[in-house]
PDB file of C-alpha atoms in Angstrom:
ATOM      1  CA  SER A   1     -12.109  50.204  15.151  1.00 72.00           C
ATOM      2  CA  GLN A   2      -9.885  51.567  17.899  1.00 75.00           C
ATOM      3  CA  LYS A   3      -8.670  55.057  17.203  1.00 83.00           C
ATOM      4  CA  ILE A   4      -6.440  57.576  18.954  1.00 89.00           C
ATOM      5  CA  GLU A   5      -6.220  61.186  17.833  1.00 91.00           C
ATOM      6  CA  GLN A   6      -3.751  63.803  18.953  1.00 93.00           C
ATOM      7  CA  ASN A   7      -3.635  67.468  17.930  1.00 81.00           C
ATOM      8  CA  SER A   8      -3.607  67.134  14.168  1.00 70.00           C
ATOM      9  CA  GLU A   9      -1.528  70.240  13.588  1.00 75.00           C
ATOM     10  CA  ALA A  10       1.774  71.250  15.079  1.00 90.00           C
ATOM     11  CA  LEU A  11       1.467  73.505  18.094  1.00 93.00           C
ATOM     12  CA  ASN A  12       3.458  76.741  18.230  1.00 95.00           C
ATOM     13  CA  ILE A  13       3.433  78.787  21.395  1.00 95.00           C
ATOM     14  CA  GLN A  14       5.368  81.578  23.029  1.00 97.00           C
ATOM     15  CA  GLU A  15       7.977  80.809  25.660  1.00 97.00           C
ATOM     16  CA  GLY A  16       6.567  81.091  29.162  1.00 97.00           C
ATOM     17  CA  LYS A  17       3.027  80.160  28.169  1.00 97.00           C
ATOM     18  CA  THR A  18       1.282  76.884  28.990  1.00 97.00           C
ATOM     19  CA  ALA A  19       1.191  74.300  26.219  1.00 96.00           C
ATOM     20  CA  THR A  20      -1.833  71.991  26.191  1.00 96.00           C
ATOM     21  CA  LEU A  21      -1.841  68.845  24.073  1.00 97.00           C
ATOM     22  CA  THR A  22      -4.846  66.571  23.607  1.00 96.00           C
ATOM     23  CA  CYS A  23      -5.241  62.827  23.196  1.00 96.00           C
ATOM     24  CA  ASN A  24      -8.724  61.593  22.265  1.00 95.00           C
ATOM     25  CA  TYR A  25      -9.690  57.958  21.805  1.00 92.00           C
ATOM     26  CA  THR A  26     -12.662  55.962  20.564  1.00 88.00           C
ATOM     27  CA  ASN A  27     -13.695  52.316  20.788  1.00 83.00           C
ATOM     28  CA  TYR A  28     -11.142  51.686  23.502  1.00 83.00           C
ATOM     29  CA  SER A  29     -11.240  51.252  27.268  1.00 84.00           C
ATOM     30  CA  PRO A  30      -7.753  51.997  28.510  1.00 86.00           C
ATOM     31  CA  ALA A  31      -6.684  50.865  31.932  1.00 86.00           C
ATOM     32  CA  TYR A  32      -4.009  53.532  31.911  1.00 90.00           C
ATOM     33  CA  LEU A  33      -2.265  55.988  29.663  1.00 92.00           C
ATOM     34  CA  GLN A  34       1.315  57.137  29.200  1.00 95.00           C
ATOM     35  CA  TRP A  35       2.887  60.216  27.657  1.00 97.00           C
ATOM     36  CA  TYR A  36       6.251  60.132  25.903  1.00 98.00           C
ATOM     37  CA  ARG A  37       8.527  62.749  24.397  1.00 98.00           C
ATOM     38  CA  GLN A  38      10.374  62.119  21.117  1.00 98.00           C
ATOM     39  CA  ASP A  39      13.185  64.256  19.725  1.00 97.00           C
ATOM     40  CA  PRO A  40      14.264  64.026  16.059  1.00 95.00           C
ATOM     41  CA  GLY A  41      16.364  60.953  15.367  1.00 94.00           C
ATOM     42  CA  ARG A  42      15.745  59.457  18.808  1.00 96.00           C
ATOM     43  CA  GLY A  43      13.412  56.981  20.425  1.00 97.00           C
ATOM     44  CA  PRO A  44      10.548  58.124  22.664  1.00 98.00           C
ATOM     45  CA  VAL A  45      11.278  58.860  26.319  1.00 98.00           C
ATOM     46  CA  PHE A  46       8.715  58.177  29.058  1.00 97.00           C
ATOM     47  CA  LEU A  47       7.308  61.200  30.912  1.00 97.00           C
ATOM     48  CA  LEU A  48       4.170  60.388  32.896  1.00 96.00           C
ATOM     49  CA  LEU A  49       1.661  57.616  33.544  1.00 94.00           C
ATOM     50  CA  ILE A  50      -1.947  58.020  34.683  1.00 94.00           C
ATOM     51  CA  ARG A  51      -4.420  55.295  35.667  1.00 91.00           C
ATOM     52  CA  GLU A  52      -8.098  55.225  34.663  1.00 88.00           C
ATOM     53  CA  ASN A  53      -9.186  55.988  38.232  1.00 90.00           C
ATOM     54  CA  GLU A  54      -6.887  58.998  38.532  1.00 92.00           C
ATOM     55  CA  LYS A  55      -8.002  62.448  37.454  1.00 89.00           C
ATOM     56  CA  GLU A  56      -4.651  64.207  37.432  1.00 96.00           C
ATOM     57  CA  LYS A  57      -0.917  63.577  37.785  1.00 96.00           C
ATOM     58  CA  ARG A  58       1.877  66.122  38.093  1.00 96.00           C
ATOM     59  CA  LYS A  59       5.632  66.079  37.676  1.00 95.00           C
ATOM     60  CA  GLU A  60       7.514  69.347  37.934  1.00 96.00           C
ATOM     61  CA  ARG A  61       6.145  71.546  35.099  1.00 97.00           C
ATOM     62  CA  LEU A  62       4.127  68.717  33.587  1.00 98.00           C
ATOM     63  CA  LYS A  63       0.500  67.853  34.308  1.00 98.00           C
ATOM     64  CA  VAL A  64      -1.677  65.117  32.833  1.00 98.00           C
ATOM     65  CA  THR A  65      -5.441  64.732  33.181  1.00 97.00           C
ATOM     66  CA  PHE A  66      -7.551  61.722  32.230  1.00 94.00           C
ATOM     67  CA  ASP A  67     -11.313  61.901  31.653  1.00 92.00           C
ATOM     68  CA  THR A  68     -12.756  58.483  30.817  1.00 89.00           C
ATOM     69  CA  THR A  69     -16.211  60.014  30.255  1.00 91.00           C
ATOM     70  CA  LEU A  70     -14.932  62.378  27.576  1.00 93.00           C
ATOM     71  CA  LYS A  71     -12.416  59.717  26.436  1.00 93.00           C
ATOM     72  CA  GLN A  72      -9.682  62.293  26.567  1.00 94.00           C
ATOM     73  CA  SER A  73      -6.331  63.025  28.165  1.00 95.00           C
ATOM     74  CA  LEU A  74      -4.771  66.472  28.322  1.00 97.00           C
ATOM     75  CA  PHE A  75      -1.040  67.067  28.713  1.00 97.00           C
ATOM     76  CA  HIS A  76       0.088  70.451  29.991  1.00 98.00           C
ATOM     77  CA  ILE A  77       3.541  72.016  30.097  1.00 98.00           C
ATOM     78  CA  THR A  78       3.583  75.152  32.219  1.00 97.00           C
ATOM     79  CA  ALA A  79       6.182  77.909  31.893  1.00 97.00           C
ATOM     80  CA  SER A  80       7.216  76.421  28.557  1.00 97.00           C
ATOM     81  CA  GLN A  81      10.793  76.713  27.332  1.00 97.00           C
ATOM     82  CA  PRO A  82      12.385  76.301  23.871  1.00 97.00           C
ATOM     83  CA  ALA A  83      13.956  73.073  25.203  1.00 97.00           C
ATOM     84  CA  ASP A  84      10.443  71.643  25.494  1.00 98.00           C
ATOM     85  CA  SER A  85      10.169  71.649  21.689  1.00 98.00           C
ATOM     86  CA  ALA A  86       9.659  68.036  20.590  1.00 97.00           C
ATOM     87  CA  THR A  87       6.973  65.588  19.493  1.00 97.00           C
ATOM     88  CA  TYR A  88       4.754  64.297  22.294  1.00 97.00           C
ATOM     89  CA  LEU A  89       3.080  60.899  22.046  1.00 97.00           C
ATOM     90  CA  CYS A  90       0.258  59.399  24.082  1.00 96.00           C
ATOM     91  CA  ALA A  91       0.024  55.631  24.481  1.00 95.00           C
ATOM     92  CA  LEU A  92      -3.042  53.771  25.710  1.00 93.00           C
ATOM     93  CA  TYR A  93      -2.929  50.424  27.485  1.00 88.00           C
ATOM     94  CA  SER A  94      -5.844  48.064  27.853  1.00 81.00           C
ATOM     95  CA  SER A  95      -6.277  45.872  30.933  1.00 73.00           C
ATOM     96  CA  ALA A  96      -4.602  43.107  28.922  1.00 73.00           C
ATOM     97  CA  SER A  97      -1.593  45.399  28.337  1.00 71.00           C
ATOM     98  CA  LYS A  98      -2.432  45.867  24.663  1.00 80.00           C
ATOM     99  CA  ILE A  99      -0.729  49.041  23.499  1.00 87.00           C
ATOM    100  CA  ILE A 100      -1.693  51.715  20.991  1.00 92.00           C
ATOM    101  CA  PHE A 101       0.300  54.882  20.346  1.00 95.00           C
ATOM    102  CA  GLY A 102      -1.150  58.108  19.001  1.00 94.00           C
ATOM    103  CA  SER A 103       0.367  59.865  16.008  1.00 94.00           C
ATOM    104  CA  GLY A 104       1.981  62.529  18.161  1.00 96.00           C
ATOM    105  CA  THR A 105       1.861  66.319  18.339  1.00 96.00           C
ATOM    106  CA  ARG A 106       4.857  68.407  17.316  1.00 96.00           C
ATOM    107  CA  LEU A 107       5.319  71.237  19.791  1.00 97.00           C
ATOM    108  CA  SER A 108       7.463  74.285  19.040  1.00 97.00           C
ATOM    109  CA  ILE A 109       8.228  76.875  21.703  1.00 97.00           C
ATOM    110  CA  ARG A 110       9.456  80.176  20.288  1.00 95.00           C
ATOM    111  CA  PRO A 111      11.664  82.467  22.386  1.00 92.00           C
TER     112      PRO A 111
ATOM    113  CA  GLU B   1      22.599  51.302  33.543  1.00 64.00           C
ATOM    114  CA  ALA B   2      23.025  50.787  29.809  1.00 81.00           C
ATOM    115  CA  GLY B   3      20.050  51.618  27.621  1.00 94.00           C
ATOM    116  CA  VAL B   4      18.463  49.679  24.779  1.00 97.00           C
ATOM    117  CA  ALA B   5      20.995  49.061  22.028  1.00 97.00           C
ATOM    118  CA  GLN B   6      20.009  48.769  18.374  1.00 98.00           C
ATOM    119  CA  SER B   7      22.019  48.189  15.236  1.00 97.00           C
ATOM    120  CA  PRO B   8      22.519  49.229  12.576  1.00 97.00           C
ATOM    121  CA  ARG B   9      21.462  52.898  12.877  1.00 97.00           C
ATOM    122  CA  TYR B  10      20.877  53.221   9.146  1.00 97.00           C
ATOM    123  CA  LYS B  11      20.283  50.760   6.337  1.00 98.00           C
ATOM    124  CA  ILE B  12      19.645  51.308   2.650  1.00 98.00           C
ATOM    125  CA  ILE B  13      18.520  48.378   0.525  1.00 98.00           C
ATOM    126  CA  GLU B  14      16.755  47.778  -2.745  1.00 97.00           C
ATOM    127  CA  LYS B  15      13.253  46.331  -2.868  1.00 96.00           C
ATOM    128  CA  ARG B  16      13.067  42.550  -2.723  1.00 97.00           C
ATOM    129  CA  GLN B  17      16.294  42.389  -0.717  1.00 98.00           C
ATOM    130  CA  SER B  18      16.441  41.102   2.853  1.00 98.00           C
ATOM    131  CA  VAL B  19      17.427  43.007   5.971  1.00 98.00           C
ATOM    132  CA  ALA B  20      17.832  42.240   9.667  1.00 98.00           C
ATOM    133  CA  PHE B  21      17.824  44.470  12.718  1.00 98.00           C
ATOM    134  CA  TRP B  22      19.244  43.632  16.113  1.00 98.00           C
ATOM    135  CA  CYS B  23      18.175  44.771  19.572  1.00 98.00           C
ATOM    136  CA  ASN B  24      19.692  44.267  23.009  1.00 97.00           C
ATOM    137  CA  PRO B  25      17.269  45.332  25.757  1.00 96.00           C
ATOM    138  CA  ILE B  26      18.048  46.663  29.203  1.00 95.00           C
ATOM    139  CA  SER B  27      19.464  43.891  31.364  1.00 93.00           C
ATOM    140  CA  GLY B  28      16.749  42.071  33.281  1.00 91.00           C
ATOM    141  CA  HIS B  29      13.847  43.400  31.243  1.00 93.00           C
ATOM    142  CA  ALA B  30      11.415  40.609  30.482  1.00 92.00           C
ATOM    143  CA  THR B  31       9.338  42.393  27.839  1.00 93.00           C
ATOM    144  CA  LEU B  32      10.669  43.430  24.443  1.00 96.00           C
ATOM    145  CA  TYR B  33       8.803  45.317  21.720  1.00 96.00           C
ATOM    146  CA  TRP B  34       9.436  46.033  18.058  1.00 98.00           C
ATOM    147  CA  TYR B  35       7.725  49.044  16.499  1.00 98.00           C
ATOM    148  CA  GLN B  36       7.549  50.489  13.009  1.00 98.00           C
ATOM    149  CA  GLN B  37       7.410  54.293  12.845  1.00 98.00           C
ATOM    150  CA  ILE B  38       6.661  55.848   9.491  1.00 96.00           C
ATOM    151  CA  LEU B  39       7.587  59.519   9.125  1.00 93.00           C
ATOM    152  CA  GLY B  40       4.982  61.753  10.752  1.00 90.00           C
ATOM    153  CA  GLN B  41       3.204  58.870  12.490  1.00 93.00           C
ATOM    154  CA  GLY B  42       3.308  57.297  15.912  1.00 95.00           C
ATOM    155  CA  PRO B  43       4.999  53.965  16.601  1.00 97.00           C
ATOM    156  CA  LYS B  44       3.011  50.940  15.449  1.00 96.00           C
ATOM    157  CA  LEU B  45       3.535  47.783  17.479  1.00 96.00           C
ATOM    158  CA  LEU B  46       4.773  44.900  15.334  1.00 97.00           C
ATOM    159  CA  ILE B  47       5.519  42.287  17.973  1.00 96.00           C
ATOM    160  CA  GLN B  48       5.769  42.014  21.750  1.00 94.00           C
ATOM    161  CA  PHE B  49       7.755  39.324  23.568  1.00 94.00           C
ATOM    162  CA  GLN B  50       7.511  38.297  27.205  1.00 91.00           C
ATOM    163  CA  ASN B  51      10.820  36.532  27.840  1.00 90.00           C
ATOM    164  CA  ASN B  52      11.121  34.377  24.712  1.00 87.00           C
ATOM    165  CA  GLY B  53       7.373  33.940  24.120  1.00 92.00           C
ATOM    166  CA  VAL B  54       5.224  36.059  21.793  1.00 93.00           C
ATOM    167  CA  VAL B  55       2.504  38.097  23.542  1.00 91.00           C
ATOM    168  CA  ASP B  56       1.155  40.029  20.556  1.00 92.00           C
ATOM    169  CA  ASP B  57       2.089  39.833  16.876  1.00 95.00           C
ATOM    170  CA  SER B  58      -1.304  40.757  15.458  1.00 92.00           C
ATOM    171  CA  GLN B  59       0.119  43.612  13.352  1.00 93.00           C
ATOM    172  CA  LEU B  60       3.211  41.819  12.096  1.00 96.00           C
ATOM    173  CA  PRO B  61       3.034  41.157   8.318  1.00 96.00           C
ATOM    174  CA  LYS B  62       3.978  37.551   8.721  1.00 96.00           C
ATOM    175  CA  ASP B  63       4.404  36.895   5.002  1.00 96.00           C
ATOM    176  CA  ARG B  64       7.548  39.027   5.010  1.00 98.00           C
ATOM    177  CA  PHE B  65       8.432  39.940   8.603  1.00 98.00           C
ATOM    178  CA  SER B  66       9.784  37.609  11.253  1.00 98.00           C
ATOM    179  CA  ALA B  67      11.208  38.135  14.707  1.00 98.00           C
ATOM    180  CA  GLU B  68      12.809  36.000  17.340  1.00 96.00           C
ATOM    181  CA  ARG B  69      14.073  36.411  20.850  1.00 95.00           C
ATOM    182  CA  LEU B  70      16.268  33.466  21.573  1.00 82.00           C
ATOM    183  CA  LYS B  71      17.092  32.856  25.247  1.00 86.00           C
ATOM    184  CA  GLY B  72      14.785  35.713  26.225  1.00 85.00           C
ATOM    185  CA  VAL B  73      17.458  38.390  25.881  1.00 92.00           C
ATOM    186  CA  ASP B  74      18.358  40.048  22.583  1.00 95.00           C
ATOM    187  CA  SER B  75      16.149  39.971  19.532  1.00 97.00           C
ATOM    188  CA  THR B  76      16.310  40.095  15.740  1.00 97.00           C
ATOM    189  CA  LEU B  77      13.679  41.462  13.356  1.00 98.00           C
ATOM    190  CA  LYS B  78      13.927  40.400   9.720  1.00 98.00           C
ATOM    191  CA  ILE B  79      12.222  41.589   6.550  1.00 98.00           C
ATOM    192  CA  GLN B  80      12.326  39.304   3.530  1.00 97.00           C
ATOM    193  CA  PRO B  81      11.659  40.506   0.865  1.00 97.00           C
ATOM    194  CA  ALA B  82      11.481  44.246   1.515  1.00 97.00           C
ATOM    195  CA  LYS B  83       8.962  46.518  -0.161  1.00 97.00           C
ATOM    196  CA  LEU B  84       9.098  50.260  -0.742  1.00 97.00           C
ATOM    197  CA  GLU B  85       6.430  50.804   1.934  1.00 97.00           C
ATOM    198  CA  ASP B  86       8.707  49.229   4.552  1.00 98.00           C
ATOM    199  CA  SER B  87      10.793  52.420   4.585  1.00 98.00           C
ATOM    200  CA  ALA B  88      10.514  53.577   8.190  1.00 98.00           C
ATOM    201  CA  VAL B  89      12.306  53.724  11.509  1.00 98.00           C
ATOM    202  CA  TYR B  90      12.246  50.435  13.396  1.00 98.00           C
ATOM    203  CA  LEU B  91      12.248  50.989  17.133  1.00 98.00           C
ATOM    204  CA  CYS B  92      13.009  48.447  19.810  1.00 98.00           C
ATOM    205  CA  ALA B  93      11.865  48.986  23.390  1.00 97.00           C
ATOM    206  CA  SER B  94      11.968  47.019  26.604  1.00 96.00           C
ATOM    207  CA  SER B  95      10.141  47.129  29.913  1.00 94.00           C
ATOM    208  CA  SER B  96      10.606  45.252  33.145  1.00 90.00           C
ATOM    209  CA  GLY B  97       7.405  43.298  32.590  1.00 80.00           C
ATOM    210  CA  LEU B  98       7.389  42.208  36.212  1.00 70.00           C
ATOM    211  CA  ALA B  99       4.364  42.207  38.494  1.00 62.00           C
ATOM    212  CA  GLY B 100       3.549  45.437  40.292  1.00 67.00           C
ATOM    213  CA  GLY B 101       1.086  47.473  38.286  1.00 76.00           C
ATOM    214  CA  PRO B 102       1.373  49.727  35.233  1.00 80.00           C
ATOM    215  CA  ALA B 103       4.905  50.807  36.011  1.00 81.00           C
ATOM    216  CA  LYS B 104       6.076  47.456  34.700  1.00 81.00           C
ATOM    217  CA  ASN B 105       5.071  48.626  31.228  1.00 86.00           C
ATOM    218  CA  ILE B 106       7.090  51.845  31.169  1.00 92.00           C
ATOM    219  CA  GLN B 107       9.027  51.419  27.956  1.00 95.00           C
ATOM    220  CA  TYR B 108      12.647  52.332  27.316  1.00 96.00           C
ATOM    221  CA  PHE B 109      13.396  52.838  23.648  1.00 98.00           C
ATOM    222  CA  GLY B 110      16.506  52.459  21.578  1.00 98.00           C
ATOM    223  CA  ALA B 111      17.485  55.108  19.011  1.00 97.00           C
ATOM    224  CA  GLY B 112      16.013  53.032  16.197  1.00 97.00           C
ATOM    225  CA  THR B 113      17.155  51.815  12.782  1.00 98.00           C
ATOM    226  CA  ARG B 114      16.229  54.003   9.839  1.00 98.00           C
ATOM    227  CA  LEU B 115      15.481  51.784   6.827  1.00 98.00           C
ATOM    228  CA  SER B 116      15.289  53.140   3.305  1.00 98.00           C
ATOM    229  CA  VAL B 117      14.022  50.790   0.614  1.00 98.00           C
ATOM    230  CA  LEU B 118      14.816  51.980  -2.926  1.00 97.00           C
TER     231      LEU B 118
END
C-alpha cells in the first residue's frame, strides 16, 4: 500500500543551525510534492512545491530537494529561528491529483 | 482576500449524536477538500469536490459521513451517528483547481473544527 514517512521523532535544534526534515515514500509515483507548515490550533500553510523533474527549489531560507530514485524529499531551513518552530507536513500528488499527506515532523528551535 | 471560513471552531457531542460542519472556500476556488486530522497525525483526505461534483471520496466512511457542495460554493460535512473514534480536527481547504499545472492544487486551509465525541 502507499506509504509516506516523515521524521518519526520531533526534531530539536539550536537556533542558527540548519534543520533538515525528511519525507520518504513507497508504492507511489508522485508527479509533484508540496511542503506545508502547521502551527498549533491552525490549518496548514503552503510553503513550497517541487515537480518530479526538478531536483531542488529554494525560497528565502527554505530549500526542498526531490530524489525520485531514492523516493525521498528533503526540506531544509537554514539559519533557523525560534519562530520556525512548528509541524511540517509533506504532501504527495499523483498525476491524477490524488493527494496523500505525511504525518508531519514537529520542529523545535531552541534559542 | 478572505481565507477559508469554517464553523463551528469547537464542538462537543455524545456518541451516536449527529453533527455538521460548514465551510466557505476562497471565492472563485473550484476545488474543495475535507480532511480529518487525528492528534499527532497528518490530514487524511475524506472527500474532494471539483465545483459541485465529487472527485475522490474513497476514504469517506459513507455509512456515517456525508458531504455536499451545493451550487459549487460552500460545503457541509455531516457525521451521523458519531463514534468515539471520530474525535479529531476537521479541516476544510480549497484550491483554484484551474488549468495551469501543479500550482492549481496549492491548498488554502481553514482553521478547522475540533470535534470531541464523549
